[in-house]
CSV table of C-alpha atoms in Angstrom, one decimal:
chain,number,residue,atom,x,y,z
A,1,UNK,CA,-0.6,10.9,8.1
A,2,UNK,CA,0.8,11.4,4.6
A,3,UNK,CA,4.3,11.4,3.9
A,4,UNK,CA,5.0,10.8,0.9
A,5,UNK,CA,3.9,13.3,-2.2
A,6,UNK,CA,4.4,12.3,-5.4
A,7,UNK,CA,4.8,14.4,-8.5
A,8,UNK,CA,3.6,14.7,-10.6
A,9,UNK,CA,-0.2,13.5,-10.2
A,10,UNK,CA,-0.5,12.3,-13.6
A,11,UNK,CA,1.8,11.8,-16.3
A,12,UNK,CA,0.5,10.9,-20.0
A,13,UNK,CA,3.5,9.4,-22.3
A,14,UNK,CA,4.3,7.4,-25.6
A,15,UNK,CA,5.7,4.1,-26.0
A,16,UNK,CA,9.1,3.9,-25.7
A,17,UNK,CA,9.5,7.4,-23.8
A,18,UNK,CA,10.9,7.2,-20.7
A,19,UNK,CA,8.9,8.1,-17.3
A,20,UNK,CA,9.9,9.8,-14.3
A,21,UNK,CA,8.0,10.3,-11.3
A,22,UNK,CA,9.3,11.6,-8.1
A,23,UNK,CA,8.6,11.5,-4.1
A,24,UNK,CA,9.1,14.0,-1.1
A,25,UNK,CA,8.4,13.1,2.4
A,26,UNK,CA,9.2,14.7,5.5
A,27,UNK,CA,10.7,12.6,8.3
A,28,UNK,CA,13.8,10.9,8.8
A,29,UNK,CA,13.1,7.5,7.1
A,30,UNK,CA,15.5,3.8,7.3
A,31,UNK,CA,13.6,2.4,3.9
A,32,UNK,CA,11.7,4.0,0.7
A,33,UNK,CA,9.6,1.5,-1.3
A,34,UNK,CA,7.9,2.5,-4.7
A,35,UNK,CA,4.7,0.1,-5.4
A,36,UNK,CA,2.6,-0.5,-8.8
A,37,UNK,CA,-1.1,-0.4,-8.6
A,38,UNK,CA,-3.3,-1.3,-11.9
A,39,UNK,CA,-7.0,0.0,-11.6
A,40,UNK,CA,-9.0,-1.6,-9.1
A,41,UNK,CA,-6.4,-4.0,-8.2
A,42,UNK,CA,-3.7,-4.8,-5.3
A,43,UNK,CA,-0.2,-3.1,-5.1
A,44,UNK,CA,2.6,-5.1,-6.4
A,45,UNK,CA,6.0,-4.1,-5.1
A,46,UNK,CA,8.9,-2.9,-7.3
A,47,UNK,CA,12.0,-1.9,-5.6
A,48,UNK,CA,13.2,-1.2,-2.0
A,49,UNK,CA,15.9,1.4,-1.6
A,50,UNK,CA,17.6,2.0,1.7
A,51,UNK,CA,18.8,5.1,3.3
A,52,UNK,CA,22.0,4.6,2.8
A,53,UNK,CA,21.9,3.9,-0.8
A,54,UNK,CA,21.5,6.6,-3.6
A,55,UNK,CA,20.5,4.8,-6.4
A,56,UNK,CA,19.1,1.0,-7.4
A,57,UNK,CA,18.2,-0.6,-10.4
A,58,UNK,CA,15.6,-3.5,-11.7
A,59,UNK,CA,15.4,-4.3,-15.0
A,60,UNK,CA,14.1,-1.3,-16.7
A,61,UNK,CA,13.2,0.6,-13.0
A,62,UNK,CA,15.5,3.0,-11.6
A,63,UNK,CA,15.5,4.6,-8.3
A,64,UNK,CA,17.6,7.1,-6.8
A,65,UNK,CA,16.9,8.3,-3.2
A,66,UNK,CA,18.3,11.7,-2.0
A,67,UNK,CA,18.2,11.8,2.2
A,68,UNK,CA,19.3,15.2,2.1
A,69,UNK,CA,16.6,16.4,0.0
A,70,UNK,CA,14.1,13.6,1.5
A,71,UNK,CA,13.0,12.9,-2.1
A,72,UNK,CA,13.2,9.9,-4.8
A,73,UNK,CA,12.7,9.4,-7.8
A,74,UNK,CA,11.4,6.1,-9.9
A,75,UNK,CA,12.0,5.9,-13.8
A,76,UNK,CA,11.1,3.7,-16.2
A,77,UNK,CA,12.7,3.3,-19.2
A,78,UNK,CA,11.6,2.3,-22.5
A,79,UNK,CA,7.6,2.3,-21.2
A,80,UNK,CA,5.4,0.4,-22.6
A,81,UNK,CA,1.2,0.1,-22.6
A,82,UNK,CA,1.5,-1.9,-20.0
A,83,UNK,CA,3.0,0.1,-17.2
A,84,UNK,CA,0.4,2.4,-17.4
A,85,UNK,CA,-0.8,1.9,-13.8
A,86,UNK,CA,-1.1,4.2,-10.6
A,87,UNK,CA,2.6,4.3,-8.9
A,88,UNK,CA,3.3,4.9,-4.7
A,89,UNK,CA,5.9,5.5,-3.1
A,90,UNK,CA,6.3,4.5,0.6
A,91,UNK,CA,8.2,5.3,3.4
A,92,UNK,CA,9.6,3.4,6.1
A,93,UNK,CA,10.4,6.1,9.0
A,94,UNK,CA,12.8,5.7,11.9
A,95,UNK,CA,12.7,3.6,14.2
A,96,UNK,CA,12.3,0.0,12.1
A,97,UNK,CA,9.5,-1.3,14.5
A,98,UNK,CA,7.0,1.4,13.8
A,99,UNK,CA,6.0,-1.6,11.6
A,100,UNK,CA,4.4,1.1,9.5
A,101,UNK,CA,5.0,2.5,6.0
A,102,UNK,CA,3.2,5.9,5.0
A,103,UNK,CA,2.3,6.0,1.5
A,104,UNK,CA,1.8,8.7,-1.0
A,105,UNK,CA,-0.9,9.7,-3.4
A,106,UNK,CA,0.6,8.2,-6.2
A,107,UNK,CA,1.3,9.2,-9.8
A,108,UNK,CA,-1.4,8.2,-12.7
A,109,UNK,CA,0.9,6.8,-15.5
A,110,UNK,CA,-1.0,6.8,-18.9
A,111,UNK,CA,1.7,5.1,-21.7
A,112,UNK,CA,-0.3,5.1,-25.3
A,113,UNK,CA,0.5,2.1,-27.7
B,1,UNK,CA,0.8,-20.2,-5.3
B,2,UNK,CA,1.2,-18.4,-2.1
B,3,UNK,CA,-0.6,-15.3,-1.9
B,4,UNK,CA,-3.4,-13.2,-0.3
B,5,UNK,CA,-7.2,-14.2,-1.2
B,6,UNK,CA,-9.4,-11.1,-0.2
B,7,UNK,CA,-13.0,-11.9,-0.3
B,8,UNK,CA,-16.1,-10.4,-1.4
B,9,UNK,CA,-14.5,-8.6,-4.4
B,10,UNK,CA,-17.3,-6.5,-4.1
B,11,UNK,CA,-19.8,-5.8,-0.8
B,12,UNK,CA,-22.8,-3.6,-0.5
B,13,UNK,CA,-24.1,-2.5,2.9
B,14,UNK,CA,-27.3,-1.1,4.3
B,15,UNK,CA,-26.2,1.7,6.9
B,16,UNK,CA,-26.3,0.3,10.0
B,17,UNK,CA,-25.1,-2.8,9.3
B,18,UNK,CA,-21.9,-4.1,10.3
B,19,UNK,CA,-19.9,-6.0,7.6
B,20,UNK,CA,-16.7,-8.6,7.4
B,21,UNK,CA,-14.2,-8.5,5.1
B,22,UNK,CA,-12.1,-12.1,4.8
B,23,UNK,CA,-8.1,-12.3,4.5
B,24,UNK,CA,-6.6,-15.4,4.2
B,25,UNK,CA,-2.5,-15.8,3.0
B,26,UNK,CA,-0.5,-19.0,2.9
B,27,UNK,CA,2.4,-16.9,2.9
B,28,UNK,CA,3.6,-18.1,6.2
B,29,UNK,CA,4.2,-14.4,6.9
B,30,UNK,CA,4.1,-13.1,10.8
B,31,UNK,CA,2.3,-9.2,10.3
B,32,UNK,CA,-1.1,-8.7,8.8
B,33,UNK,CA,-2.5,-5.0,7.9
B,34,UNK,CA,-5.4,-3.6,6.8
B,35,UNK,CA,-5.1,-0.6,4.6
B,36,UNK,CA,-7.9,1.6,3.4
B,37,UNK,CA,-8.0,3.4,0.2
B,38,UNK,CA,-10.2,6.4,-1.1
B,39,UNK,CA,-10.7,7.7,-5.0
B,40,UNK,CA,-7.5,9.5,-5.4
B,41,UNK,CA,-5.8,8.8,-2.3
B,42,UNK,CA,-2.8,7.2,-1.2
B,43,UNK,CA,-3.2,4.4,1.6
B,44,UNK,CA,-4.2,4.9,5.2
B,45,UNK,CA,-3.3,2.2,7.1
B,46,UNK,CA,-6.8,0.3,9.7
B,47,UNK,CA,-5.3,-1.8,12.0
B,48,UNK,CA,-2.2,-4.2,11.5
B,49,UNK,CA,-1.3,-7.5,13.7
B,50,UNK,CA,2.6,-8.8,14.1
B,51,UNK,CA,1.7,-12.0,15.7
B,52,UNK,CA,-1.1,-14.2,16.5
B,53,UNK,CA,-3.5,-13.2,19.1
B,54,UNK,CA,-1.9,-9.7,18.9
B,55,UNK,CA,-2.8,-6.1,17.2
B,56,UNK,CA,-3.1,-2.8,17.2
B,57,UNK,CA,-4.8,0.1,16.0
B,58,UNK,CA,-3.3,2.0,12.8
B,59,UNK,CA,-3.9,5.9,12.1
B,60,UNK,CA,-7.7,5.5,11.2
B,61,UNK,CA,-8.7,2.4,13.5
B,62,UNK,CA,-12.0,4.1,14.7
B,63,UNK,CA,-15.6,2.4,13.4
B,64,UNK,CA,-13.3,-0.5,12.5
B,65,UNK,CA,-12.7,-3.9,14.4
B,66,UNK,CA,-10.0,-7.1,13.6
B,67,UNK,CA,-8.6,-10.3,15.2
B,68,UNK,CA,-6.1,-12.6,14.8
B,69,UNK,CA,-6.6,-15.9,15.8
B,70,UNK,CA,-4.8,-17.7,12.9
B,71,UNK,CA,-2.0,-16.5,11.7
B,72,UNK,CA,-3.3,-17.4,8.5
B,73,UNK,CA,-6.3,-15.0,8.8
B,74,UNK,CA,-6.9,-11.2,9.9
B,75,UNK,CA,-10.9,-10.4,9.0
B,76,UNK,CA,-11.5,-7.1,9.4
B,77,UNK,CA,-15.0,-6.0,10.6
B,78,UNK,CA,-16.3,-2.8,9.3
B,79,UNK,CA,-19.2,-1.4,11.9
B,80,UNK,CA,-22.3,0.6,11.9
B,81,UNK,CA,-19.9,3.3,13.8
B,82,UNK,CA,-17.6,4.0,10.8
B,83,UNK,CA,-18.8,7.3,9.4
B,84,UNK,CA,-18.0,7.3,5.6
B,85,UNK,CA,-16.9,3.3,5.0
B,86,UNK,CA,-17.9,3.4,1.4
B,87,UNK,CA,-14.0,2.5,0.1
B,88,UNK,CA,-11.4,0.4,-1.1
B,89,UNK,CA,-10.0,-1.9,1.3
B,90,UNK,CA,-6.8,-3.5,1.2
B,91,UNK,CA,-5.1,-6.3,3.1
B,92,UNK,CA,-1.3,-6.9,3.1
B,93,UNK,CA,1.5,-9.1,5.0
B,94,UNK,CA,4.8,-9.1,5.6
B,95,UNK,CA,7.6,-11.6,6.8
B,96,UNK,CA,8.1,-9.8,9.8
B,97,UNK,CA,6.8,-7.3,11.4
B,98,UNK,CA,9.0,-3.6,11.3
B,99,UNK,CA,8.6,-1.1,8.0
B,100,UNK,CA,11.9,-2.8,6.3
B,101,UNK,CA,10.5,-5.8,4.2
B,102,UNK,CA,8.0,-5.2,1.1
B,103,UNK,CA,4.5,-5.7,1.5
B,104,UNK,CA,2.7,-8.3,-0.2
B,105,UNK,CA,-1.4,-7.2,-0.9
B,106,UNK,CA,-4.5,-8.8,-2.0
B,107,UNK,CA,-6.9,-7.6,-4.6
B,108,UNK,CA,-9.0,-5.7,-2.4
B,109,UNK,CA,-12.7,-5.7,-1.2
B,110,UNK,CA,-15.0,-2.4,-2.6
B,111,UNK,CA,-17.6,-1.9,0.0
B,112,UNK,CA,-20.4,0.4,-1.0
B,113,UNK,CA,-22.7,1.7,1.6
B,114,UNK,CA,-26.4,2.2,0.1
Protein backbone atom coordinates (compact mmCIF):
# COMPACT_ATOMS: atom_id res chain seq x y z
CA UNK A 1 0.00 0.00 0.00
CA UNK A 2 1.19 3.59 -0.45
CA UNK A 3 1.60 5.84 2.34
CA UNK A 4 3.45 8.30 1.57
CA UNK A 5 2.45 11.18 -1.21
CA UNK A 6 4.75 13.53 -2.09
CA UNK A 7 4.14 16.91 -3.47
CA UNK A 8 4.67 18.16 -5.56
CA UNK A 9 5.32 15.47 -8.48
CA UNK A 10 7.86 17.48 -10.17
CA UNK A 11 9.62 20.56 -9.36
CA UNK A 12 11.85 22.49 -12.03
CA UNK A 13 14.41 25.15 -10.22
CA UNK A 14 17.59 27.26 -10.74
CA UNK A 15 20.89 26.94 -9.17
CA UNK A 16 21.16 28.36 -6.05
CA UNK A 17 17.18 28.45 -5.40
CA UNK A 18 16.10 26.62 -2.65
CA UNK A 19 13.81 23.37 -2.99
CA UNK A 20 11.04 22.18 -0.99
CA UNK A 21 9.20 19.05 -1.30
CA UNK A 22 6.79 17.72 1.11
CA UNK A 23 5.19 14.21 2.34
CA UNK A 24 1.64 13.10 3.76
CA UNK A 25 0.99 9.71 4.92
CA UNK A 26 -1.77 8.29 6.81
CA UNK A 27 -0.93 6.03 9.72
CA UNK A 28 0.58 6.42 12.93
CA UNK A 29 4.32 6.07 12.11
CA UNK A 30 7.79 5.64 14.80
CA UNK A 31 10.36 6.85 11.83
CA UNK A 32 10.15 9.03 8.44
CA UNK A 33 13.12 8.62 6.08
CA UNK A 34 13.45 10.78 2.83
CA UNK A 35 15.74 8.86 0.14
CA UNK A 36 17.62 10.26 -3.22
CA UNK A 37 17.23 8.29 -6.34
CA UNK A 38 19.34 9.46 -9.60
CA UNK A 39 17.80 7.97 -12.92
CA UNK A 40 18.12 4.40 -13.28
CA UNK A 41 20.03 4.06 -10.24
CA UNK A 42 19.71 2.80 -6.41
CA UNK A 43 18.28 4.94 -3.53
CA UNK A 44 20.85 6.58 -1.34
CA UNK A 45 19.56 7.56 2.09
CA UNK A 46 19.60 11.20 3.37
CA UNK A 47 18.10 11.77 6.69
CA UNK A 48 16.04 9.80 9.30
CA UNK A 49 13.71 11.86 11.41
CA UNK A 50 11.83 10.37 14.34
CA UNK A 51 8.44 10.83 15.66
CA UNK A 52 9.30 12.59 18.31
CA UNK A 53 11.43 15.09 16.64
CA UNK A 54 10.14 18.14 14.54
CA UNK A 55 12.90 19.16 12.71
CA UNK A 56 16.70 17.80 11.61
CA UNK A 57 19.34 19.06 9.73
CA UNK A 58 22.33 17.62 7.25
CA UNK A 59 24.47 19.83 5.65
CA UNK A 60 22.35 21.67 3.29
CA UNK A 61 18.98 19.13 3.93
CA UNK A 62 16.44 20.09 6.22
CA UNK A 63 13.61 18.12 7.48
CA UNK A 64 10.84 18.97 9.55
CA UNK A 65 8.18 16.28 10.50
CA UNK A 66 4.63 17.33 11.70
CA UNK A 67 2.84 14.06 13.55
CA UNK A 68 -0.19 16.00 13.96
CA UNK A 69 -0.57 16.84 10.42
CA UNK A 70 1.23 13.35 9.41
CA UNK A 71 3.30 15.30 6.90
CA UNK A 72 7.12 16.35 6.28
CA UNK A 73 8.88 18.26 4.46
CA UNK A 74 12.66 17.94 2.95
CA UNK A 75 14.48 21.28 1.71
CA UNK A 76 17.44 21.79 0.14
CA UNK A 77 19.16 24.77 0.17
CA UNK A 78 21.33 26.44 -2.17
CA UNK A 79 20.60 23.52 -5.00
CA UNK A 80 22.82 22.74 -7.34
CA UNK A 81 22.82 20.63 -10.89
CA UNK A 82 23.50 17.93 -9.16
CA UNK A 83 20.61 17.24 -6.88
CA UNK A 84 18.50 17.05 -9.60
CA UNK A 85 17.40 13.47 -8.88
CA UNK A 86 13.94 11.69 -8.00
CA UNK A 87 13.34 12.26 -3.96
CA UNK A 88 11.10 9.53 -1.51
CA UNK A 89 10.04 9.71 1.38
CA UNK A 90 9.41 6.66 3.64
CA UNK A 91 7.61 5.73 6.42
CA UNK A 92 8.23 3.58 9.22
CA UNK A 93 4.71 2.76 10.82
CA UNK A 94 3.97 1.51 14.32
CA UNK A 95 4.89 -1.17 15.57
CA UNK A 96 9.04 -1.12 14.89
CA UNK A 97 9.02 -4.89 13.72
CA UNK A 98 6.70 -4.53 10.86
CA UNK A 99 10.26 -4.39 9.40
CA UNK A 100 8.66 -2.51 6.58
CA UNK A 101 8.90 1.01 5.26
CA UNK A 102 6.09 2.29 2.74
CA UNK A 103 7.41 4.63 0.31
CA UNK A 104 5.99 7.40 -1.70
CA UNK A 105 5.87 8.34 -5.34
CA UNK A 106 8.54 10.68 -5.12
CA UNK A 107 9.22 14.17 -6.35
CA UNK A 108 11.16 14.74 -9.87
CA UNK A 109 13.77 17.47 -8.93
CA UNK A 110 15.05 19.29 -12.16
CA UNK A 111 17.94 22.12 -10.85
CA UNK A 112 19.33 23.91 -14.21
CA UNK A 113 23.06 25.01 -14.22
CA UNK B 1 33.93 -1.11 -0.02
CA UNK B 2 30.99 -2.70 1.50
CA UNK B 3 27.97 -2.53 -0.45
CA UNK B 4 25.25 -4.27 -2.48
CA UNK B 5 26.24 -5.82 -6.02
CA UNK B 6 22.89 -6.48 -8.00
CA UNK B 7 23.49 -8.42 -11.04
CA UNK B 8 22.36 -8.50 -14.50
CA UNK B 9 22.12 -4.67 -14.78
CA UNK B 10 19.96 -5.46 -17.38
CA UNK B 11 17.75 -8.93 -18.22
CA UNK B 12 15.53 -9.79 -21.01
CA UNK B 13 12.95 -12.66 -20.75
CA UNK B 14 10.92 -14.66 -23.10
CA UNK B 15 7.40 -15.17 -21.36
CA UNK B 16 7.36 -18.18 -19.77
CA UNK B 17 10.52 -18.25 -18.62
CA UNK B 18 11.42 -17.95 -15.16
CA UNK B 19 14.46 -15.62 -14.32
CA UNK B 20 17.01 -14.97 -11.27
CA UNK B 21 18.05 -11.89 -10.14
CA UNK B 22 21.63 -12.04 -7.85
CA UNK B 23 22.08 -10.00 -4.50
CA UNK B 24 25.10 -10.24 -2.82
CA UNK B 25 26.23 -7.44 0.19
CA UNK B 26 29.36 -7.66 2.46
CA UNK B 27 27.52 -5.42 4.66
CA UNK B 28 27.40 -7.87 7.44
CA UNK B 29 23.68 -6.71 7.65
CA UNK B 30 20.89 -9.32 9.18
CA UNK B 31 17.46 -8.21 6.82
CA UNK B 32 17.51 -8.52 3.00
CA UNK B 33 14.42 -7.08 0.80
CA UNK B 34 13.38 -7.07 -2.46
CA UNK B 35 11.70 -4.03 -3.71
CA UNK B 36 10.00 -3.54 -7.01
CA UNK B 37 9.74 -0.37 -8.90
CA UNK B 38 7.37 0.72 -11.83
CA UNK B 39 7.84 4.04 -14.36
CA UNK B 40 6.58 6.62 -11.96
CA UNK B 41 6.05 4.74 -9.02
CA UNK B 42 7.21 4.74 -5.56
CA UNK B 43 8.53 1.19 -4.23
CA UNK B 44 6.43 -1.86 -3.46
CA UNK B 45 8.15 -4.01 -1.43
CA UNK B 46 8.65 -8.42 -2.92
CA UNK B 47 9.64 -10.38 -0.23
CA UNK B 48 12.19 -9.39 2.62
CA UNK B 49 14.31 -11.99 4.97
CA UNK B 50 15.55 -10.88 8.68
CA UNK B 51 17.69 -13.83 9.15
CA UNK B 52 19.21 -16.64 7.47
CA UNK B 53 17.03 -19.49 6.46
CA UNK B 54 14.06 -17.17 7.13
CA UNK B 55 11.44 -14.89 5.01
CA UNK B 56 8.50 -13.75 4.22
CA UNK B 57 6.28 -12.50 1.72
CA UNK B 58 5.95 -8.52 1.29
CA UNK B 59 2.72 -6.74 -0.23
CA UNK B 60 3.20 -7.96 -3.89
CA UNK B 61 4.99 -11.57 -3.20
CA UNK B 62 2.72 -13.38 -5.74
CA UNK B 63 4.62 -14.74 -9.22
CA UNK B 64 7.79 -14.13 -7.19
CA UNK B 65 10.06 -16.64 -5.22
CA UNK B 66 13.52 -15.96 -2.79
CA UNK B 67 15.82 -17.77 -0.31
CA UNK B 68 18.26 -17.11 2.08
CA UNK B 69 20.77 -19.44 2.64
CA UNK B 70 23.71 -17.08 3.15
CA UNK B 71 23.29 -14.28 4.78
CA UNK B 72 25.34 -12.77 2.32
CA UNK B 73 22.90 -13.53 -0.53
CA UNK B 74 18.98 -13.16 -1.09
CA UNK B 75 18.30 -14.08 -5.14
CA UNK B 76 15.17 -13.41 -6.05
CA UNK B 77 13.52 -15.58 -8.66
CA UNK B 78 11.04 -13.95 -10.91
CA UNK B 79 8.47 -16.89 -12.51
CA UNK B 80 6.53 -17.60 -15.53
CA UNK B 81 3.39 -16.86 -12.97
CA UNK B 82 4.15 -13.10 -12.40
CA UNK B 83 1.71 -11.36 -14.66
CA UNK B 84 3.36 -7.94 -15.68
CA UNK B 85 7.26 -8.49 -14.41
CA UNK B 86 8.68 -6.11 -16.94
CA UNK B 87 10.19 -3.58 -14.03
CA UNK B 88 12.81 -2.19 -11.98
CA UNK B 89 13.91 -4.34 -9.30
CA UNK B 90 15.62 -3.27 -6.28
CA UNK B 91 17.50 -5.04 -3.48
CA UNK B 92 18.28 -3.45 -0.12
CA UNK B 93 19.58 -4.41 3.58
CA UNK B 94 19.52 -3.29 6.76
CA UNK B 95 21.50 -3.86 10.13
CA UNK B 96 18.58 -5.27 11.68
CA UNK B 97 15.56 -6.19 10.92
CA UNK B 98 12.36 -3.60 12.18
CA UNK B 99 11.46 -0.22 9.90
CA UNK B 100 13.93 2.09 12.27
CA UNK B 101 17.48 1.81 10.53
CA UNK B 102 18.07 3.27 6.85
CA UNK B 103 18.17 1.06 4.12
CA UNK B 104 21.10 0.49 2.12
CA UNK B 105 20.15 -0.49 -1.91
CA UNK B 106 21.95 -1.77 -4.97
CA UNK B 107 21.80 -0.42 -8.36
CA UNK B 108 18.95 -2.41 -9.52
CA UNK B 109 18.31 -5.16 -12.14
CA UNK B 110 15.67 -3.91 -15.37
CA UNK B 111 14.07 -6.96 -16.48
CA UNK B 112 12.18 -6.62 -19.80
CA UNK B 113 9.78 -9.31 -20.76
CA UNK B 114 9.74 -9.71 -24.78
Amino acid sequence: SQQGEEDPQALSIQEGENATMNCSYKTSINNLQWYRQNSGRGLVHLILIRSNEREKHSGRLRVTLDTSKKSSSLLITASRAADTASYFCATGEKPTNTDKLIFGTGTRLQVFP
Amino acid sequence: DGGITQSPKYLFRKEGQNVTLSCEQNLNHDAMYWYRQDPGQGLRLIYYSQIVNDFQKGDIAEGYSVSREKKESFPLTVTSAQKNPTAFYLCASRETGGNTGELFFGEGSRLTVL
